[in-house]
CSV table of C-alpha atoms in Angstrom, one decimal:
chain,number,residue,atom,x,y,z
A,1,UNK,CA,0.0,0.0,0.0
A,2,UNK,CA,1.4,3.3,-1.0
A,3,UNK,CA,0.4,6.7,0.3
A,4,UNK,CA,0.3,9.3,-2.5
A,5,UNK,CA,1.3,12.9,-2.5
A,6,UNK,CA,-1.3,15.5,-3.3
A,7,UNK,CA,-0.1,18.6,-5.0
A,8,UNK,CA,-1.7,22.0,-5.1
A,9,UNK,CA,-0.5,24.9,-7.1
A,10,UNK,CA,-1.3,28.5,-6.2
A,11,UNK,CA,0.3,30.9,-8.6
A,12,UNK,CA,4.0,30.3,-8.3
A,13,UNK,CA,3.6,28.4,-5.0
A,14,UNK,CA,3.5,24.6,-4.9
A,15,UNK,CA,1.8,23.1,-1.8
A,16,UNK,CA,2.8,19.4,-1.2
A,17,UNK,CA,0.4,17.6,1.1
A,18,UNK,CA,2.6,15.0,2.8
A,19,UNK,CA,1.3,11.4,3.5
A,20,UNK,CA,0.6,9.9,6.9
A,21,UNK,CA,3.8,7.9,7.0
A,22,UNK,CA,6.8,9.6,5.4
A,23,UNK,CA,9.7,7.1,5.0
A,24,UNK,CA,12.0,5.8,2.3
A,25,UNK,CA,9.2,3.7,0.8
A,26,UNK,CA,6.6,6.4,0.7
A,27,UNK,CA,9.1,9.1,-0.5
A,28,UNK,CA,10.1,7.3,-3.7
A,29,UNK,CA,7.7,9.1,-6.1
A,30,UNK,CA,8.0,12.6,-4.7
A,31,UNK,CA,11.3,13.5,-6.4
A,32,UNK,CA,10.0,12.4,-9.8
A,33,UNK,CA,6.6,14.0,-9.4
A,34,UNK,CA,7.9,17.4,-8.2
A,35,UNK,CA,10.6,17.5,-10.9
A,36,UNK,CA,7.8,17.0,-13.4
A,37,UNK,CA,5.6,19.7,-11.9
A,38,UNK,CA,8.5,22.1,-11.7
A,39,UNK,CA,9.5,21.6,-15.3
A,40,UNK,CA,5.9,22.5,-16.4
A,41,UNK,CA,5.1,25.3,-13.9
A,42,UNK,CA,7.2,28.2,-12.8
A,43,UNK,CA,7.5,27.6,-9.0
A,44,UNK,CA,9.3,29.9,-6.7
A,45,UNK,CA,8.1,28.5,-3.4
A,46,UNK,CA,7.3,25.1,-2.0
A,47,UNK,CA,5.2,24.7,1.1
A,48,UNK,CA,5.1,21.3,2.7
A,49,UNK,CA,1.9,20.4,4.6
A,50,UNK,CA,2.5,17.9,7.5
A,51,UNK,CA,-1.1,18.1,8.8
A,52,UNK,CA,-1.7,14.4,8.1
A,53,UNK,CA,1.8,13.2,8.9
A,54,UNK,CA,2.2,11.0,12.0
A,55,UNK,CA,5.6,9.7,11.2
A,56,UNK,CA,8.7,11.0,9.4
A,57,UNK,CA,12.3,9.7,9.4
A,58,UNK,CA,15.5,10.9,7.8
A,59,UNK,CA,14.3,9.8,4.3
A,60,UNK,CA,11.7,12.5,4.7
A,61,UNK,CA,14.4,15.0,5.7
A,62,UNK,CA,16.3,14.1,2.6
A,63,UNK,CA,13.3,15.0,0.4
A,64,UNK,CA,12.9,18.3,2.2
A,65,UNK,CA,16.5,19.2,2.0
A,66,UNK,CA,16.7,18.5,-1.7
A,67,UNK,CA,13.6,20.5,-2.5
A,68,UNK,CA,15.0,23.3,-0.4
A,69,UNK,CA,18.3,23.3,-2.3
A,70,UNK,CA,16.4,23.2,-5.6
A,71,UNK,CA,14.4,26.2,-4.6
A,72,UNK,CA,17.4,28.2,-3.3
A,73,UNK,CA,19.3,27.7,-6.5
A,74,UNK,CA,16.6,29.6,-8.3
A,75,UNK,CA,16.3,32.2,-5.6
A,76,UNK,CA,13.1,30.7,-4.2
A,77,UNK,CA,12.2,29.3,-0.8
A,78,UNK,CA,10.7,26.3,1.0
A,79,UNK,CA,8.5,26.3,4.1
A,80,UNK,CA,6.2,24.1,6.0
A,81,UNK,CA,3.1,24.0,8.2
A,82,UNK,CA,1.0,21.7,10.3
A,83,UNK,CA,3.9,19.8,11.9
A,84,UNK,CA,2.9,17.6,14.8
A,85,UNK,CA,5.0,16.6,17.8
A,86,UNK,CA,6.9,13.7,16.0
A,87,UNK,CA,7.6,15.7,12.8
A,88,UNK,CA,8.7,18.7,14.8
A,89,UNK,CA,11.2,16.8,16.8
A,90,UNK,CA,12.6,15.2,13.7
A,91,UNK,CA,12.9,18.5,11.9
A,92,UNK,CA,14.6,20.1,14.9
A,93,UNK,CA,17.1,17.2,15.2
A,94,UNK,CA,17.9,17.7,11.5
A,95,UNK,CA,18.4,21.5,11.8
A,96,UNK,CA,15.5,22.2,9.4
A,97,UNK,CA,14.1,25.2,11.3
A,98,UNK,CA,17.3,27.2,10.5
A,99,UNK,CA,16.5,26.7,6.8
A,100,UNK,CA,12.8,26.8,6.4
A,101,UNK,CA,10.0,28.8,8.1
A,102,UNK,CA,7.4,27.0,10.2
A,103,UNK,CA,3.8,28.1,10.0
A,104,UNK,CA,0.8,26.8,11.9
A,105,UNK,CA,-1.7,26.8,9.0
A,106,UNK,CA,-1.9,26.9,5.3
A,107,UNK,CA,-3.4,30.4,5.4
A,108,UNK,CA,-0.5,31.6,7.5
A,109,UNK,CA,2.0,30.0,5.3
A,110,UNK,CA,0.4,31.5,2.2
A,111,UNK,CA,-0.5,35.0,3.3
A,112,UNK,CA,1.8,35.4,6.4
B,1,UNK,CA,13.3,-10.1,39.8
B,2,UNK,CA,14.9,-9.9,36.4
B,3,UNK,CA,12.5,-10.4,33.5
B,4,UNK,CA,13.3,-10.7,29.9
B,5,UNK,CA,11.2,-11.2,26.8
B,6,UNK,CA,12.3,-11.3,23.2
B,7,UNK,CA,11.1,-11.5,19.7
B,8,UNK,CA,12.6,-12.0,16.3
B,9,UNK,CA,11.3,-11.3,12.8
B,10,UNK,CA,13.0,-12.1,9.5
B,11,UNK,CA,11.7,-10.4,6.4
B,12,UNK,CA,12.6,-9.6,2.8
B,13,UNK,CA,14.6,-6.5,2.4
B,14,UNK,CA,11.8,-4.6,0.6
B,15,UNK,CA,11.0,-1.0,1.3
B,16,UNK,CA,7.4,-1.8,2.2
B,17,UNK,CA,8.7,-3.7,5.2
B,18,UNK,CA,10.2,-0.6,6.7
B,19,UNK,CA,6.8,0.4,8.1
B,20,UNK,CA,6.1,-3.2,9.1
B,21,UNK,CA,9.4,-3.5,11.0
B,22,UNK,CA,8.9,-0.3,13.0
B,23,UNK,CA,5.3,-1.0,13.8
B,24,UNK,CA,5.9,-4.6,15.0
B,25,UNK,CA,8.9,-3.4,17.1
B,26,UNK,CA,6.8,-0.6,18.6
B,27,UNK,CA,4.0,-3.0,19.5
B,28,UNK,CA,6.5,-5.3,21.2
B,29,UNK,CA,8.2,-2.4,23.0
B,30,UNK,CA,4.8,-1.3,24.4
B,31,UNK,CA,4.9,-4.0,27.0
B,32,UNK,CA,7.6,-1.9,28.8
B,33,UNK,CA,4.9,0.8,29.1
B,34,UNK,CA,6.7,3.6,27.3
B,35,UNK,CA,5.4,7.1,26.7
B,36,UNK,CA,4.1,8.0,23.3
B,37,UNK,CA,7.3,10.0,22.7
B,38,UNK,CA,9.5,7.0,23.6
B,39,UNK,CA,7.5,4.8,21.2
B,40,UNK,CA,8.0,7.3,18.4
B,41,UNK,CA,11.8,7.3,19.2
B,42,UNK,CA,11.9,3.6,18.9
B,43,UNK,CA,9.9,3.6,15.6
B,44,UNK,CA,12.2,6.2,14.1
B,45,UNK,CA,15.4,4.4,15.1
B,46,UNK,CA,14.1,1.1,13.7
B,47,UNK,CA,13.0,2.8,10.5
B,48,UNK,CA,16.5,4.3,10.0
B,49,UNK,CA,18.3,1.0,10.7
B,50,UNK,CA,16.0,-1.1,8.5
B,51,UNK,CA,16.1,1.5,5.7
B,52,UNK,CA,19.9,1.4,5.8
B,53,UNK,CA,20.0,-2.4,5.6
B,54,UNK,CA,17.6,-2.3,2.6
B,55,UNK,CA,19.3,0.6,0.7
B,56,UNK,CA,22.9,0.2,1.6
B,57,UNK,CA,23.2,-3.4,2.7
B,58,UNK,CA,21.5,-4.8,-0.5
B,59,UNK,CA,22.2,-2.2,-3.2
B,60,UNK,CA,21.7,-4.8,-6.0
B,61,UNK,CA,18.5,-6.3,-4.8
B,62,UNK,CA,16.7,-7.7,-1.8
B,63,UNK,CA,18.2,-10.0,0.8
B,64,UNK,CA,16.8,-10.7,4.2
B,65,UNK,CA,16.7,-8.3,7.1
B,66,UNK,CA,16.3,-9.6,10.7
B,67,UNK,CA,15.0,-7.5,13.5
B,68,UNK,CA,15.3,-8.8,17.1
B,69,UNK,CA,14.0,-7.0,20.2
B,70,UNK,CA,14.4,-7.7,23.8
B,71,UNK,CA,12.4,-6.2,26.6
B,72,UNK,CA,14.1,-6.4,30.0
B,73,UNK,CA,13.0,-5.3,33.5
B,74,UNK,CA,16.0,-5.4,35.8
B,75,UNK,CA,16.1,-6.2,39.5
B,76,UNK,CA,16.3,-2.4,40.1
B,77,UNK,CA,13.1,-2.0,38.1
B,78,UNK,CA,14.8,-0.4,35.1
B,79,UNK,CA,13.1,-1.0,31.8
B,80,UNK,CA,15.5,-1.6,29.0
B,81,UNK,CA,14.7,-2.1,25.3
B,82,UNK,CA,17.3,-3.6,23.0
B,83,UNK,CA,16.8,-3.7,19.2
B,84,UNK,CA,19.1,-5.4,16.8
B,85,UNK,CA,18.8,-5.0,13.0
B,86,UNK,CA,20.9,-7.4,11.0
B,87,UNK,CA,21.6,-7.9,7.3
B,88,UNK,CA,23.9,-10.2,5.4
B,89,UNK,CA,24.6,-7.6,2.7
B,90,UNK,CA,27.8,-5.9,1.5
B,91,UNK,CA,28.9,-4.5,4.8
B,92,UNK,CA,30.4,-1.0,5.7
B,93,UNK,CA,34.1,-0.5,4.9
B,94,UNK,CA,34.5,2.4,7.3
B,95,UNK,CA,31.9,2.5,10.1
B,96,UNK,CA,33.2,5.7,11.7
B,97,UNK,CA,32.8,7.5,8.4
B,98,UNK,CA,29.4,6.1,7.8
B,99,UNK,CA,28.2,7.4,11.2
B,100,UNK,CA,29.3,11.0,10.4
B,101,UNK,CA,26.4,13.4,10.0
B,102,UNK,CA,25.5,14.0,6.4
B,103,UNK,CA,27.8,11.4,5.1
B,104,UNK,CA,26.1,9.2,2.4
B,105,UNK,CA,27.2,6.9,-0.3
B,106,UNK,CA,23.8,6.9,-2.0
B,107,UNK,CA,24.3,8.0,-5.6
B,108,UNK,CA,20.9,9.6,-6.3
B,109,UNK,CA,21.3,12.6,-3.9
B,110,UNK,CA,18.0,12.1,-2.3
B,111,UNK,CA,19.4,10.7,1.0
B,112,UNK,CA,20.1,13.0,3.9
B,113,UNK,CA,22.9,11.0,5.5
B,114,UNK,CA,21.2,11.5,8.9
B,115,UNK,CA,20.2,7.9,9.6
B,116,UNK,CA,22.9,7.1,12.2
B,117,UNK,CA,22.6,10.6,13.7
B,118,UNK,CA,18.9,10.0,14.3
B,119,UNK,CA,19.5,6.5,15.8
B,120,UNK,CA,22.0,8.1,18.2
B,121,UNK,CA,19.8,11.0,19.0
B,122,UNK,CA,16.7,9.0,19.7
B,123,UNK,CA,18.2,5.9,21.4
B,124,UNK,CA,20.6,5.8,24.4
B,125,UNK,CA,23.2,3.7,22.8
B,126,UNK,CA,24.0,2.6,19.2
B,127,UNK,CA,26.7,0.0,18.2
B,128,UNK,CA,27.5,-1.0,14.7
B,129,UNK,CA,29.3,-4.2,13.9
B,130,UNK,CA,30.1,-4.7,10.2
B,131,UNK,CA,32.3,-6.8,8.0
B,132,UNK,CA,32.7,-6.1,4.3
B,133,UNK,CA,31.0,-8.9,2.3
B,134,UNK,CA,29.4,-10.4,5.4
B,135,UNK,CA,26.9,-7.9,6.5
B,136,UNK,CA,26.0,-5.4,9.3
B,137,UNK,CA,24.5,-5.6,12.7
B,138,UNK,CA,23.2,-2.5,14.4
B,139,UNK,CA,22.4,-2.8,18.1
B,140,UNK,CA,20.4,-0.1,19.9
B,141,UNK,CA,19.3,0.2,23.5
B,142,UNK,CA,17.0,2.6,25.2
B,143,UNK,CA,16.0,2.9,28.8
B,144,UNK,CA,12.2,3.4,29.0
B,145,UNK,CA,10.7,5.7,31.6
B,146,UNK,CA,13.7,8.0,32.2
B,147,UNK,CA,12.6,11.5,32.8
B,148,UNK,CA,15.6,13.3,31.3
B,149,UNK,CA,15.5,11.5,28.0
């Protein structure tokens, strides 16, 4: 059984709704899918939505870091919202809060 | 009174078994009455070790991954969980280097290199025993119910 990612484009912003369990297995399609979307749309900002995510490991961090680097190369940014307790601890351990901004909700992430 | 219980699972080194391994281990660990946070730590560490075995131990295809866990209550009442993840894959030539943060040999650039760092951060102790051509065994322990951890 494979969780799927749901993508939502708002102007030049791409919102990626992350699955319930975010590990190596469930991450496999994300790279391909975002590359495809980014080749077709002009994206300057990625926002990760962790609202539904109960579990994330370092494979999830790898995905985030690579999308972050990709955005930075083009002068864009990557942020996230909806992180629960487990996701928050993992992001902190990986040093993500120094790179990406944390928001509580989609509205806050989109409109500050 | 010293009490020990153990379990062992052997599974194919397939990525869909990463979730299976961490959930089974968490269910086993729950008999030590851990907090939700402690259970999450265990799940994370198991996920990292099993993912390593699958990706790095068997780069050319699947072999078997064995996960053992032991729940111990010592005479002093300490609750200790020990988890061992074993593969018979290619082994790690330089364990010290492999355990450095952000070090990765994965070619596709999608790996963070944080697996061992996470195991060390979320468990109390991590030991890696590896022989090139023979495989790798990761042994992790965590004391359950310690306030400061």
